[in-house]
Structure formats: structure tokens, C-alpha cells
PDB file of C-alpha atoms and ligand atoms in Angstrom:
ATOM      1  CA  UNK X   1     111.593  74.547  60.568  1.00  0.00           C
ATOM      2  CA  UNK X   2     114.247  76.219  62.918  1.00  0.00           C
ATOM      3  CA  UNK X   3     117.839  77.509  62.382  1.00  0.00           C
ATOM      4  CA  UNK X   4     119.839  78.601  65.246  1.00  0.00           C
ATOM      5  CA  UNK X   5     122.246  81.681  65.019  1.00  0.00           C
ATOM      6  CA  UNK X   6     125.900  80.888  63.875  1.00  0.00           C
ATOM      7  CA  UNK X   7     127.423  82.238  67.190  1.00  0.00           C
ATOM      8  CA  UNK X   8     126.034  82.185  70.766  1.00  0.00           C
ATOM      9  CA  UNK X   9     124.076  84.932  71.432  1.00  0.00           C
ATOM     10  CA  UNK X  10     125.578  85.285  74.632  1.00  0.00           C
ATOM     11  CA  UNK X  11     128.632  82.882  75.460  1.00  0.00           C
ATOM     12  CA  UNK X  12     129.496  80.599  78.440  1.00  0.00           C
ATOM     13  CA  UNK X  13     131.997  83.549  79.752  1.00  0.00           C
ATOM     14  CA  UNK X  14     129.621  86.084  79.474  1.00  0.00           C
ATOM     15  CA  UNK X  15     127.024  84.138  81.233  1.00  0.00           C
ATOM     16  CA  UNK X  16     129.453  83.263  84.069  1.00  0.00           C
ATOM     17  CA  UNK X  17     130.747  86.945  84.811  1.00  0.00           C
ATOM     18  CA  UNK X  18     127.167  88.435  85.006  1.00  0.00           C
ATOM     19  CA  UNK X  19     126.176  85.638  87.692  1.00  0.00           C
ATOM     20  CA  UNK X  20     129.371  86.494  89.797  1.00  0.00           C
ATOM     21  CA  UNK X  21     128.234  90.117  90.336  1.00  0.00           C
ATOM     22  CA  UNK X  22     124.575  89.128  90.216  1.00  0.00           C
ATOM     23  CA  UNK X  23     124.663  86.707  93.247  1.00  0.00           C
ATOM     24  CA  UNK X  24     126.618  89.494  95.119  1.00  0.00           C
ATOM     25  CA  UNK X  25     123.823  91.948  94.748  1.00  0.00           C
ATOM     26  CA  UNK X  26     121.393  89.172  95.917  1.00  0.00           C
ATOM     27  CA  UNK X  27     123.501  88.117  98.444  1.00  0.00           C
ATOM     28  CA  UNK X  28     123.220  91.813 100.202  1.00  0.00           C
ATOM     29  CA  UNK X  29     119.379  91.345 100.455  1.00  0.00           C
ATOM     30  CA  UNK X  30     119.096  88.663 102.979  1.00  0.00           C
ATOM     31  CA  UNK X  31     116.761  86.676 101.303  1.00  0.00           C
ATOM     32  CA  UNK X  32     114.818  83.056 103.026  1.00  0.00           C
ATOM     33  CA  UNK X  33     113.625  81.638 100.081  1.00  0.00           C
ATOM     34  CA  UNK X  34     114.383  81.327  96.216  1.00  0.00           C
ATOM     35  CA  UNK X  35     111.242  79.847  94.435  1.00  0.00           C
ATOM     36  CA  UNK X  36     112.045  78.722  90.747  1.00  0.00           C
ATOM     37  CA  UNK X  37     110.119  78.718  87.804  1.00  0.00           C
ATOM     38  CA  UNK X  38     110.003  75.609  86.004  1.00  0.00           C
ATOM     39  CA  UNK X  39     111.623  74.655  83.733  1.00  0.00           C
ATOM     40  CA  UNK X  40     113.411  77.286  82.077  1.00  0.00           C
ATOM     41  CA  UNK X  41     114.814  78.380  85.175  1.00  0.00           C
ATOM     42  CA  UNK X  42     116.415  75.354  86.407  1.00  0.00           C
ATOM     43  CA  UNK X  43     119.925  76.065  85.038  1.00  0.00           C
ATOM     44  CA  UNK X  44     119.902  79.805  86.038  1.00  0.00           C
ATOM     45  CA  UNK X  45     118.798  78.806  89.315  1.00  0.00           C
ATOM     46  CA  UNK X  46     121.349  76.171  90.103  1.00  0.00           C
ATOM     47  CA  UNK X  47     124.443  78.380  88.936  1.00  0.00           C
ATOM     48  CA  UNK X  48     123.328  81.744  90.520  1.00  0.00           C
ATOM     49  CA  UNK X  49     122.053  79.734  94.080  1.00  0.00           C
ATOM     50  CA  UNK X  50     125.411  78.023  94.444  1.00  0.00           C
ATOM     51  CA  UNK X  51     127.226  81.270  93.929  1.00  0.00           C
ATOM     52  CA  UNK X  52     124.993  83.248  96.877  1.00  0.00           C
ATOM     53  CA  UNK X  53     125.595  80.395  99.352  1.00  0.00           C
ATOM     54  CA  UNK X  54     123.922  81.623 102.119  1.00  0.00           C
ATOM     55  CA  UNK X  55     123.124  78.863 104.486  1.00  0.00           C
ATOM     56  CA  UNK X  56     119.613  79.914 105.436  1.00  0.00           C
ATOM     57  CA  UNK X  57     118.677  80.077 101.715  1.00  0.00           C
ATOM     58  CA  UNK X  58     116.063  77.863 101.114  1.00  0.00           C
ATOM     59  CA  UNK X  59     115.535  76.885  97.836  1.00  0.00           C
ATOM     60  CA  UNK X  60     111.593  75.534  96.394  1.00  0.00           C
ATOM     61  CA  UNK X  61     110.467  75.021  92.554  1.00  0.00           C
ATOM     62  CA  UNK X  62     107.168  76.168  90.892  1.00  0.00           C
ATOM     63  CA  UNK X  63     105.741  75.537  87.757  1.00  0.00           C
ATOM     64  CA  UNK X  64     104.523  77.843  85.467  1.00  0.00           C
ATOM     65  CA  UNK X  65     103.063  77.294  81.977  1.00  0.00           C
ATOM     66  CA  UNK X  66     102.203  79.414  79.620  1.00  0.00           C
ATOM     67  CA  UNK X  67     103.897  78.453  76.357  1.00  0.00           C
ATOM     68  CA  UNK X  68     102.914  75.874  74.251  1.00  0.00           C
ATOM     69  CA  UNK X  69     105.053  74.318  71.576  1.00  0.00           C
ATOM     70  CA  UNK X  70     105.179  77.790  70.065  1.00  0.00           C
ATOM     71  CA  UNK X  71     107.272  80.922  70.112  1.00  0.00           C
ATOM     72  CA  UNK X  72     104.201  82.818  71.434  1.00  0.00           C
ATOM     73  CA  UNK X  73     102.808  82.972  74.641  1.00  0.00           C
ATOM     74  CA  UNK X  74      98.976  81.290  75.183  1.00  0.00           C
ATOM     75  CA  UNK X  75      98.706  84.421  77.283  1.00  0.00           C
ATOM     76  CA  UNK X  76      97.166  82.178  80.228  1.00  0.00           C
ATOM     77  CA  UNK X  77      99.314  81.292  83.357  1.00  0.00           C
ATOM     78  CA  UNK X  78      98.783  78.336  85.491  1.00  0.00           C
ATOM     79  CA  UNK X  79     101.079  77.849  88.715  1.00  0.00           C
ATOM     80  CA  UNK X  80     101.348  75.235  90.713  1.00  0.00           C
ATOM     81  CA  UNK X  81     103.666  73.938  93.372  1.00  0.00           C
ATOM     82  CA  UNK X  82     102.508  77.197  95.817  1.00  0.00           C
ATOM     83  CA  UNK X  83     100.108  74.895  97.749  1.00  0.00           C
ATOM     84  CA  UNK X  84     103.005  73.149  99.694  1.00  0.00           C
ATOM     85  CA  UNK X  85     104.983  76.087 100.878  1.00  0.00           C
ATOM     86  CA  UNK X  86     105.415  78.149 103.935  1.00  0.00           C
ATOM     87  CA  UNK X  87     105.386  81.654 102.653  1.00  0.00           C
ATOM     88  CA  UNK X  88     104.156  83.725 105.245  1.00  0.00           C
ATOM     89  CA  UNK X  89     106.321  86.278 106.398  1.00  0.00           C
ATOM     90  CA  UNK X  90     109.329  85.682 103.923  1.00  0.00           C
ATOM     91  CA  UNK X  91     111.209  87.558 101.795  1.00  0.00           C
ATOM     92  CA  UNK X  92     111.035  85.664  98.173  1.00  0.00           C
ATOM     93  CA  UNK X  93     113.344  86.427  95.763  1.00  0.00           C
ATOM     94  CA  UNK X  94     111.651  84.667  92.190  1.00  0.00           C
ATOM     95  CA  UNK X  95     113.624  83.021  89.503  1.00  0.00           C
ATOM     96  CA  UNK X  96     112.675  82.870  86.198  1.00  0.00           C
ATOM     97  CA  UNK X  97     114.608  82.303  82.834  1.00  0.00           C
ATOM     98  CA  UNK X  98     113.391  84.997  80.953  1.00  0.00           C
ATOM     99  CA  UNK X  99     111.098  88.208  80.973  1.00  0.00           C
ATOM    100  CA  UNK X 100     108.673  88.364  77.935  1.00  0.00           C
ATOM    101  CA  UNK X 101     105.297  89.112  77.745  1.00  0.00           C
ATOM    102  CA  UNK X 102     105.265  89.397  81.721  1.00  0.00           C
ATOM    103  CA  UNK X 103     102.400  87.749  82.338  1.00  0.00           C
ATOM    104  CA  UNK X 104     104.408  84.415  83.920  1.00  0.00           C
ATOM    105  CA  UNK X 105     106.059  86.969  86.476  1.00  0.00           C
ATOM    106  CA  UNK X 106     103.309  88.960  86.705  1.00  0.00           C
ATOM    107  CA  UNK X 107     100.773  85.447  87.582  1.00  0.00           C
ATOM    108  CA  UNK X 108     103.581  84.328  89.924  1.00  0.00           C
ATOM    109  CA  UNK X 109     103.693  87.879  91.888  1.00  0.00           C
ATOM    110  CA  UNK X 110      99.877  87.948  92.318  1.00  0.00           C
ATOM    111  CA  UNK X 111      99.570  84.401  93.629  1.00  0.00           C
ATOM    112  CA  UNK X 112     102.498  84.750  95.823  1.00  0.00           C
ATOM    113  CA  UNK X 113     101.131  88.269  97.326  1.00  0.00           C
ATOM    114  CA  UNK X 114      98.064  86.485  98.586  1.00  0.00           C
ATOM    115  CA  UNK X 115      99.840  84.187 100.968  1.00  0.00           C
ATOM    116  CA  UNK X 116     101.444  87.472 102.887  1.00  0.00           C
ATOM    117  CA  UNK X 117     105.267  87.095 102.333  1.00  0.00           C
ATOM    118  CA  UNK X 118     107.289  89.830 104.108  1.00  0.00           C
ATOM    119  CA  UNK X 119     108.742  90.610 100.512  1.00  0.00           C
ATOM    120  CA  UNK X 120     108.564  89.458  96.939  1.00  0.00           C
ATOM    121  CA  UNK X 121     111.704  90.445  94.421  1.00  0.00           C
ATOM    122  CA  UNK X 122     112.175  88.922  90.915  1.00  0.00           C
ATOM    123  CA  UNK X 123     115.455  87.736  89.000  1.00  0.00           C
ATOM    124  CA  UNK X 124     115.139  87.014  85.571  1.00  0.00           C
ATOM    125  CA  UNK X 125     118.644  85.924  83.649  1.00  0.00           C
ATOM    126  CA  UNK X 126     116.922  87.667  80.244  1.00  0.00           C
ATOM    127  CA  UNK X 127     114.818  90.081  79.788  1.00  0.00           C
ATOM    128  CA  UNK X 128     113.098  91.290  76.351  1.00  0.00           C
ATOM    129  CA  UNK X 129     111.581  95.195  77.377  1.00  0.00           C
ATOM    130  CA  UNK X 130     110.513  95.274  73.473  1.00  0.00           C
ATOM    131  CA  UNK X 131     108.168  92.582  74.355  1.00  0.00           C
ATOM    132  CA  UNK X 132     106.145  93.710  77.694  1.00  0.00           C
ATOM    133  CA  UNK X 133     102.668  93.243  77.440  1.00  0.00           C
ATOM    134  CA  UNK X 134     101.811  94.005  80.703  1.00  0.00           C
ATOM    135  CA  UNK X 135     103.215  96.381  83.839  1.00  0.00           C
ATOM    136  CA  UNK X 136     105.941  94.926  85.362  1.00  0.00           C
ATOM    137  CA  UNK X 137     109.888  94.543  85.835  1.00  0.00           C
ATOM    138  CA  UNK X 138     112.330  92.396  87.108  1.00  0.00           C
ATOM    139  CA  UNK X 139     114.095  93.468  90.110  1.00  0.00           C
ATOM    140  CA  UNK X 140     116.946  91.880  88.840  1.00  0.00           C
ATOM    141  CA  UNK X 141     118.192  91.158  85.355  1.00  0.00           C
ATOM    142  CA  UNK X 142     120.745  89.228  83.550  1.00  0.00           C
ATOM    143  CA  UNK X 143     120.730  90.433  80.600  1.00  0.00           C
ATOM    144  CA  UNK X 144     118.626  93.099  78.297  1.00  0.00           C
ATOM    145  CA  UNK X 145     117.829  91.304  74.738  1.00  0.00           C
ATOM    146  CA  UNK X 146     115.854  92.408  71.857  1.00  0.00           C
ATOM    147  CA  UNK X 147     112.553  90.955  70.246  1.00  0.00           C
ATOM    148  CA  UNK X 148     114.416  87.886  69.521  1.00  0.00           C
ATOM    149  CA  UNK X 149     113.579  83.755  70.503  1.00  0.00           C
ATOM    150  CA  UNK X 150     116.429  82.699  72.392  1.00  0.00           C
ATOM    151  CA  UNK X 151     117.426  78.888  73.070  1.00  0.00           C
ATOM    152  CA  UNK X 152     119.888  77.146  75.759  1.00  0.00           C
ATOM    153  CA  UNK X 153     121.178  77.285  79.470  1.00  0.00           C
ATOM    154  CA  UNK X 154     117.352  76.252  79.984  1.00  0.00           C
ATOM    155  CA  UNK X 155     115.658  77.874  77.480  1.00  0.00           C
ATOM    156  CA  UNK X 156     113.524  75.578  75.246  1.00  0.00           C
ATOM    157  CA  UNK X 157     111.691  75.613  71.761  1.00  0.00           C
ATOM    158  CA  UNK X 158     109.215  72.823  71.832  1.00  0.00           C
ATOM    159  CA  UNK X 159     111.083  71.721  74.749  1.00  0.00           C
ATOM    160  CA  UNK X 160     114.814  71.087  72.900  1.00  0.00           C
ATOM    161  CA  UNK X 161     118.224  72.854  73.256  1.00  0.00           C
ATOM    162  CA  UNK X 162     117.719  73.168  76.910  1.00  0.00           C
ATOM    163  CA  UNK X 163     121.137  71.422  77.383  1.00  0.00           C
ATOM    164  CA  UNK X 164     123.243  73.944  75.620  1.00  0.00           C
ATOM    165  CA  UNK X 165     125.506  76.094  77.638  1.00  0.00           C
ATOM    166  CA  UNK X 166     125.189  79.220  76.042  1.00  0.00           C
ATOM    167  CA  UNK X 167     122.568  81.519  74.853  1.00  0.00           C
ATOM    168  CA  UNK X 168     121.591  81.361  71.261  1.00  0.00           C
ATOM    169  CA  UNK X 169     119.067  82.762  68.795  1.00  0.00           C
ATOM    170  CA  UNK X 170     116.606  81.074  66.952  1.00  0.00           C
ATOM    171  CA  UNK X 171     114.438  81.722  63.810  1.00  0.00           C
ATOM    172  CA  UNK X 172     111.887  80.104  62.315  1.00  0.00           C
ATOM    173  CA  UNK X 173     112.496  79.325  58.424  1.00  0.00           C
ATOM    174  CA  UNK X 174     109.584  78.672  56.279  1.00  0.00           C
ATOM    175  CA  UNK X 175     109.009  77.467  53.032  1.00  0.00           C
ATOM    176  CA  UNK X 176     111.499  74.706  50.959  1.00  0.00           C
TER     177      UNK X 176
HETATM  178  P1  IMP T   1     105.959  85.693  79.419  1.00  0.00           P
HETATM  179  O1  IMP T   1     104.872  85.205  80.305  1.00  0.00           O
HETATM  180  O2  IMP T   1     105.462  86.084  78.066  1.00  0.00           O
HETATM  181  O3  IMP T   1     106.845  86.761  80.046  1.00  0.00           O
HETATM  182  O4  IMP T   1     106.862  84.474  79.085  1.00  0.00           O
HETATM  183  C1  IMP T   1     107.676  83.911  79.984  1.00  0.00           C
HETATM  184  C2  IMP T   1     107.985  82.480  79.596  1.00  0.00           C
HETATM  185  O5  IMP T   1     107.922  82.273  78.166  1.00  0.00           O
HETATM  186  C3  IMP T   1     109.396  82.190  80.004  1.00  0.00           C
HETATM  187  O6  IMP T   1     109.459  81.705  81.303  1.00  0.00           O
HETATM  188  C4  IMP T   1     109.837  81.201  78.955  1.00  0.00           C
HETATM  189  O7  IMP T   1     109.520  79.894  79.361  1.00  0.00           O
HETATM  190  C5  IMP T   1     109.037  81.537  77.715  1.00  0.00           C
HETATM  191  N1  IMP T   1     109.801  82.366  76.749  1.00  0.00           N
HETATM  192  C6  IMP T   1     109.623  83.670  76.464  1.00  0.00           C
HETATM  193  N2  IMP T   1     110.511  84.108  75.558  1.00  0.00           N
HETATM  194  C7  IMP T   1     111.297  83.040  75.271  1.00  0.00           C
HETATM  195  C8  IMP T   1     112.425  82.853  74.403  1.00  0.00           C
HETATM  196  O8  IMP T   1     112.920  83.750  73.702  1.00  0.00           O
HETATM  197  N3  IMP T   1     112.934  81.588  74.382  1.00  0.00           N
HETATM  198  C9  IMP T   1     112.432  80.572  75.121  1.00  0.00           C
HETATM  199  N4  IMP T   1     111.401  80.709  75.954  1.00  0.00           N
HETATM  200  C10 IMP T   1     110.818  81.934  76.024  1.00  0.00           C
HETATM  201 MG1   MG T   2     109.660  77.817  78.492  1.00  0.00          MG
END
């Protein structure tokens, strides 16, 4: 059993503003490639790309899993969709939905070291600092959050409310 918060966690308008001065930092660092985490990123990604428009932006998708159908990470990362790509000698900028744990980012960074990309930065739209399990940060964030599930604008639980356009909190209810 769920319940979602009575009011967005972080609105439409909110969400909007922050990408408008987020893509113009981006925008200064000349990035080639974006590679996206799927799937939580796919909404981030597709508003904050479209704002940078930067013709020589390429844009690729990954997928990284480490949830299950649970609000707690399995703790194990598996990656795929790095086979296929031309890396070499880029500079990645990495798009993920949210910063928890670490360990997605943190699996992501390693794997994408090896294959020798001129530079590797991170963009997260939400980050949870409460929550770090491991050593690392995003280079850029969306917004700071505290130890809280969040749901919408591509975030899931057990793969639902991705399709809302705002931010929202979630808690699990038991008993009844
Ligand atoms: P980490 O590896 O623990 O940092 O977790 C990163 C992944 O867990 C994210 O890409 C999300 O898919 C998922 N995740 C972490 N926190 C939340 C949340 O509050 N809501 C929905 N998904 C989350
Ligand atoms: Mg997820």
C-alpha cells in the first residue's frame, strides 16, 4: 500500500525554471554526447536536451538497473547499451533521474572510464545527499531532496506514476 503526498513535491513551474538555467550551464561546456539512464531519465533528458540545442549534441540511452519493485536499492548495477557506442575521446555529460545510494552513477562512471572518453560529467534532476552510500556527486543537480521516495516526470514505484508531470512524494502505508 502507497499514498502519494497531497501537493507536488516539486511543481511543473518549478521543474521548468530550474531546466532553463540548467541547460545554460551545460550548454557552456561543449559537450559531444549525452548518454541517458534508462528509464527514469527519459523525461529529464528530453526536456533539458531540447533546451541545450546544440547541433553537435549527440544524444545515446543506457540502461541501468538496480531497483527492483522496491523502494530500496538491490545494491547491484548492471549496464548495458555501452557496447554499441563510440566513446573514445568524448566529453560525456550523464543523465540520470535521481542521485540515491550512488551506486547507479557511480557503476555508470567506472564502466564509462574504461573506454577512454576525453571527459565524463553527471546531471542528475534530484539528488538525496542524506542517502549516499558511496563517494560520489553529481556535477550537476536539479534539485537537493531529503530521505524521501519521490514519484513522476519519470520517476517510478514498481514502475507506475512515471507519466505525471510533477514531482511527488510517496509513502508506504501499512496495516488496514
Ligand atoms: P542509487 O543507485 O541508489 O543512487 O539509485 C539510483 C536509482 O534508483 C535511480 O536511477 C532511480 O531509478 C532509483 N531511485 C532512487 N531513489 C528513488 C526515488 O525516490 N524514487 C524513484 N526512484 C528512485
Ligand atoms: Mg527507477
Amino acid at each position: 500500500m502507497y499514498s502519494l503526498s497531497e501537493k507536488p513535491l516539486i511543481s511543473r513551474q518549478q521543474i521548468d525554471e530550474r531546466l532553463e538555467s540548467l541547460a545554460e550551464e551545460i550548454r557552456g561546456e561543449d559537450f559531444d554526447i549525452i548518454l541517458s539512464a534508462l528509464t527514469g531519465g527519459f523525461i529529464f533528458t528530453a526536456d533539458l536536451c531540447r533546451r541545450i540545442a546544440c547541433p553537435k549534441l549527440q544524444i545515446a540511452f543506457i540502461k541501468a538497473s538496480s531497483y527492483g519493485n522496491g523502494m530500496e536499492s538491490s545494491g547491484k548495477v548492471q549496464i548495458s547499451g555501452l557496447e554499441s557506442l563510440d566513446i573514445k575521446g568524448k566529453a560525456v555529460l550523464v543523465i540520470d533521474d535521481i542521485l540515491d545510494s550512488g551506486r547507479t552513477m557511480l557503476g555508470i562512471k567506472e564502466a564509462l572510464l574504461a573506454l577512454e572518453p576525453s571527459k565524463v560529467k553527471t546531471c542528475v534532476l534530484l539528488d538525496k545527499p542524506a542517502r549516499r552510500a558511496v563517494n560520489i556527486e553529481a556535477d550537476y543537480v536539479g534539485f537537493s531532496i531529503g530521505n524521501e521516495f519521490v514519484v513522476g516526470y519519470g520517476l517510478d514505484y514498481a514502475n507506475e506514476f512515471r507519466t505525471y508531470p510533477e514531482i511527488w512524494t510517496m509513502r508506504e502505508t501499512y496495516g488496514q
